[in-house]
Amino acid sequence: MALVRCPECGREVSSHAPACPGCGYPLQARGAPAPEPQGALQSQHVWGRVAMVLGAWLVTPWIARLIVALAVCVLAYFMFTGGR
């Protein structure tokens, strides 16, 4: 991080700041290129949601997990045996 001088008030400001905190002068160009889009698994929000779902799964009472596991087993049985 470098410090740059604000052309409006002369205050030293971070080069990453979008505007001068002293006078509000915009420091970054308005036509600056947009950040490149991230892949689905690189997004910060995806991993936060995964952690939230995993936490909810671990907090759910054990009986609900048992019912879901049994339903998955029954569904898998019918899928793989063709319903015989």
JSON list of C-alpha atoms in Angstrom, two decimals:
[
{"chain": "A", "resi": 1, "resn": "MET", "atom": "CA", "xyz": [0.00, 0.00, 0.00]},
{"chain": "A", "resi": 2, "resn": "ALA", "atom": "CA", "xyz": [1.40, 3.36, -1.00]},
{"chain": "A", "resi": 3, "resn": "LEU", "atom": "CA", "xyz": [0.47, 6.84, 0.10]},
{"chain": "A", "resi": 4, "resn": "VAL", "atom": "CA", "xyz": [-0.49, 9.38, -2.53]},
{"chain": "A", "resi": 5, "resn": "ARG", "atom": "CA", "xyz": [-1.10, 13.08, -2.17]},
{"chain": "A", "resi": 6, "resn": "CYS", "atom": "CA", "xyz": [-4.65, 14.31, -2.69]},
{"chain": "A", "resi": 7, "resn": "PRO", "atom": "CA", "xyz": [-4.66, 16.88, -5.55]},
{"chain": "A", "resi": 8, "resn": "GLU", "atom": "CA", "xyz": [-7.46, 18.84, -3.87]},
{"chain": "A", "resi": 9, "resn": "CYS", "atom": "CA", "xyz": [-6.33, 19.25, -0.24]},
{"chain": "A", "resi": 10, "resn": "GLY", "atom": "CA", "xyz": [-2.75, 17.90, -0.28]},
{"chain": "A", "resi": 11, "resn": "ARG", "atom": "CA", "xyz": [-3.40, 15.29, 2.41]},
{"chain": "A", "resi": 12, "resn": "GLU", "atom": "CA", "xyz": [-1.58, 11.92, 2.18]},
{"chain": "A", "resi": 13, "resn": "VAL", "atom": "CA", "xyz": [-4.09, 9.17, 1.41]},
{"chain": "A", "resi": 14, "resn": "SER", "atom": "CA", "xyz": [-3.87, 5.42, 0.77]},
{"chain": "A", "resi": 15, "resn": "SER", "atom": "CA", "xyz": [-3.58, 4.51, -2.89]},
{"chain": "A", "resi": 16, "resn": "HIS", "atom": "CA", "xyz": [-6.43, 2.02, -2.38]},
{"chain": "A", "resi": 17, "resn": "ALA", "atom": "CA", "xyz": [-8.87, 4.66, -1.10]},
{"chain": "A", "resi": 18, "resn": "PRO", "atom": "CA", "xyz": [-11.67, 5.51, -3.55]},
{"chain": "A", "resi": 19, "resn": "ALA", "atom": "CA", "xyz": [-11.81, 9.11, -2.26]},
{"chain": "A", "resi": 20, "resn": "CYS", "atom": "CA", "xyz": [-9.89, 11.41, 0.06]},
{"chain": "A", "resi": 21, "resn": "PRO", "atom": "CA", "xyz": [-11.24, 11.07, 3.63]},
{"chain": "A", "resi": 22, "resn": "GLY", "atom": "CA", "xyz": [-10.51, 14.75, 4.28]},
{"chain": "A", "resi": 23, "resn": "CYS", "atom": "CA", "xyz": [-12.20, 16.49, 1.36]},
{"chain": "A", "resi": 24, "resn": "GLY", "atom": "CA", "xyz": [-14.00, 13.67, -0.50]},
{"chain": "A", "resi": 25, "resn": "TYR", "atom": "CA", "xyz": [-12.12, 14.20, -3.76]},
{"chain": "A", "resi": 26, "resn": "PRO", "atom": "CA", "xyz": [-12.41, 11.03, -5.91]},
{"chain": "A", "resi": 27, "resn": "LEU", "atom": "CA", "xyz": [-8.94, 9.49, -6.23]},
{"chain": "A", "resi": 28, "resn": "GLN", "atom": "CA", "xyz": [-9.57, 6.47, -8.42]},
{"chain": "A", "resi": 29, "resn": "ALA", "atom": "CA", "xyz": [-10.52, 6.94, -12.04]},
{"chain": "A", "resi": 30, "resn": "ARG", "atom": "CA", "xyz": [-14.21, 6.58, -12.77]},
{"chain": "A", "resi": 31, "resn": "GLY", "atom": "CA", "xyz": [-13.46, 4.43, -15.79]},
{"chain": "A", "resi": 32, "resn": "ALA", "atom": "CA", "xyz": [-11.30, 1.99, -13.83]},
{"chain": "A", "resi": 33, "resn": "PRO", "atom": "CA", "xyz": [-11.65, -1.58, -15.04]},
{"chain": "A", "resi": 34, "resn": "ALA", "atom": "CA", "xyz": [-14.07, -3.69, -13.05]},
{"chain": "A", "resi": 35, "resn": "PRO", "atom": "CA", "xyz": [-12.55, -6.54, -11.05]},
{"chain": "A", "resi": 36, "resn": "GLU", "atom": "CA", "xyz": [-12.48, -9.85, -12.86]},
{"chain": "A", "resi": 37, "resn": "PRO", "atom": "CA", "xyz": [-15.39, -12.13, -11.97]},
{"chain": "A", "resi": 38, "resn": "GLN", "atom": "CA", "xyz": [-14.44, -14.93, -9.64]},
{"chain": "A", "resi": 39, "resn": "GLY", "atom": "CA", "xyz": [-15.21, -18.57, -10.13]},
{"chain": "A", "resi": 40, "resn": "ALA", "atom": "CA", "xyz": [-18.12, -20.04, -8.22]},
{"chain": "A", "resi": 41, "resn": "LEU", "atom": "CA", "xyz": [-15.92, -21.69, -5.59]},
{"chain": "A", "resi": 42, "resn": "GLN", "atom": "CA", "xyz": [-13.66, -18.64, -5.17]},
{"chain": "A", "resi": 43, "resn": "SER", "atom": "CA", "xyz": [-16.45, -16.36, -4.02]},
{"chain": "A", "resi": 44, "resn": "GLN", "atom": "CA", "xyz": [-16.31, -15.38, -0.36]},
{"chain": "A", "resi": 45, "resn": "HIS", "atom": "CA", "xyz": [-20.06, -15.78, -0.01]},
{"chain": "A", "resi": 46, "resn": "VAL", "atom": "CA", "xyz": [-20.10, -19.41, -1.15]},
{"chain": "A", "resi": 47, "resn": "TRP", "atom": "CA", "xyz": [-17.85, -20.63, 1.63]},
{"chain": "A", "resi": 48, "resn": "GLY", "atom": "CA", "xyz": [-19.79, -18.62, 4.20]},
{"chain": "A", "resi": 49, "resn": "ARG", "atom": "CA", "xyz": [-23.02, -20.26, 3.10]},
{"chain": "A", "resi": 50, "resn": "VAL", "atom": "CA", "xyz": [-21.42, -23.71, 3.14]},
{"chain": "A", "resi": 51, "resn": "ALA", "atom": "CA", "xyz": [-20.25, -23.12, 6.71]},
{"chain": "A", "resi": 52, "resn": "MET", "atom": "CA", "xyz": [-23.71, -21.91, 7.71]},
{"chain": "A", "resi": 53, "resn": "VAL", "atom": "CA", "xyz": [-25.44, -24.97, 6.24]},
{"chain": "A", "resi": 54, "resn": "LEU", "atom": "CA", "xyz": [-22.91, -27.32, 7.85]},
{"chain": "A", "resi": 55, "resn": "GLY", "atom": "CA", "xyz": [-23.40, -25.57, 11.20]},
{"chain": "A", "resi": 56, "resn": "ALA", "atom": "CA", "xyz": [-27.16, -25.86, 10.91]},
{"chain": "A", "resi": 57, "resn": "TRP", "atom": "CA", "xyz": [-26.82, -29.55, 10.07]},
{"chain": "A", "resi": 58, "resn": "LEU", "atom": "CA", "xyz": [-24.66, -30.16, 13.14]},
{"chain": "A", "resi": 59, "resn": "VAL", "atom": "CA", "xyz": [-27.03, -28.26, 15.42]},
{"chain": "A", "resi": 60, "resn": "THR", "atom": "CA", "xyz": [-30.13, -30.05, 14.15]},
{"chain": "A", "resi": 61, "resn": "PRO", "atom": "CA", "xyz": [-31.34, -32.64, 16.67]},
{"chain": "A", "resi": 62, "resn": "TRP", "atom": "CA", "xyz": [-30.12, -36.17, 16.04]},
{"chain": "A", "resi": 63, "resn": "ILE", "atom": "CA", "xyz": [-33.59, -37.55, 15.43]},
{"chain": "A", "resi": 64, "resn": "ALA", "atom": "CA", "xyz": [-34.12, -35.25, 12.44]},
{"chain": "A", "resi": 65, "resn": "ARG", "atom": "CA", "xyz": [-30.77, -36.34, 10.99]},
{"chain": "A", "resi": 66, "resn": "LEU", "atom": "CA", "xyz": [-31.80, -39.97, 11.47]},
{"chain": "A", "resi": 67, "resn": "ILE", "atom": "CA", "xyz": [-35.09, -39.43, 9.63]},
{"chain": "A", "resi": 68, "resn": "VAL", "atom": "CA", "xyz": [-33.29, -37.71, 6.73]},
{"chain": "A", "resi": 69, "resn": "ALA", "atom": "CA", "xyz": [-30.69, -40.50, 6.56]},
{"chain": "A", "resi": 70, "resn": "LEU", "atom": "CA", "xyz": [-33.41, -43.17, 6.47]},
{"chain": "A", "resi": 71, "resn": "ALA", "atom": "CA", "xyz": [-35.30, -41.29, 3.74]},
{"chain": "A", "resi": 72, "resn": "VAL", "atom": "CA", "xyz": [-32.11, -41.09, 1.67]},
{"chain": "A", "resi": 73, "resn": "CYS", "atom": "CA", "xyz": [-31.49, -44.83, 2.13]},
{"chain": "A", "resi": 74, "resn": "VAL", "atom": "CA", "xyz": [-35.05, -45.72, 1.07]},
{"chain": "A", "resi": 75, "resn": "LEU", "atom": "CA", "xyz": [-34.81, -43.43, -1.95]},
{"chain": "A", "resi": 76, "resn": "ALA", "atom": "CA", "xyz": [-31.43, -44.92, -2.93]},
{"chain": "A", "resi": 77, "resn": "TYR", "atom": "CA", "xyz": [-32.84, -48.46, -2.56]},
{"chain": "A", "resi": 78, "resn": "PHE", "atom": "CA", "xyz": [-35.69, -47.76, -4.94]},
{"chain": "A", "resi": 79, "resn": "MET", "atom": "CA", "xyz": [-33.44, -45.95, -7.40]},
{"chain": "A", "resi": 80, "resn": "PHE", "atom": "CA", "xyz": [-30.89, -48.77, -7.62]},
{"chain": "A", "resi": 81, "resn": "THR", "atom": "CA", "xyz": [-33.24, -51.77, -7.49]},
{"chain": "A", "resi": 82, "resn": "GLY", "atom": "CA", "xyz": [-35.78, -50.36, -9.91]},
{"chain": "A", "resi": 83, "resn": "GLY", "atom": "CA", "xyz": [-38.58, -50.53, -7.32]},
{"chain": "A", "resi": 84, "resn": "ARG", "atom": "CA", "xyz": [-38.85, -54.36, -7.26]}
]
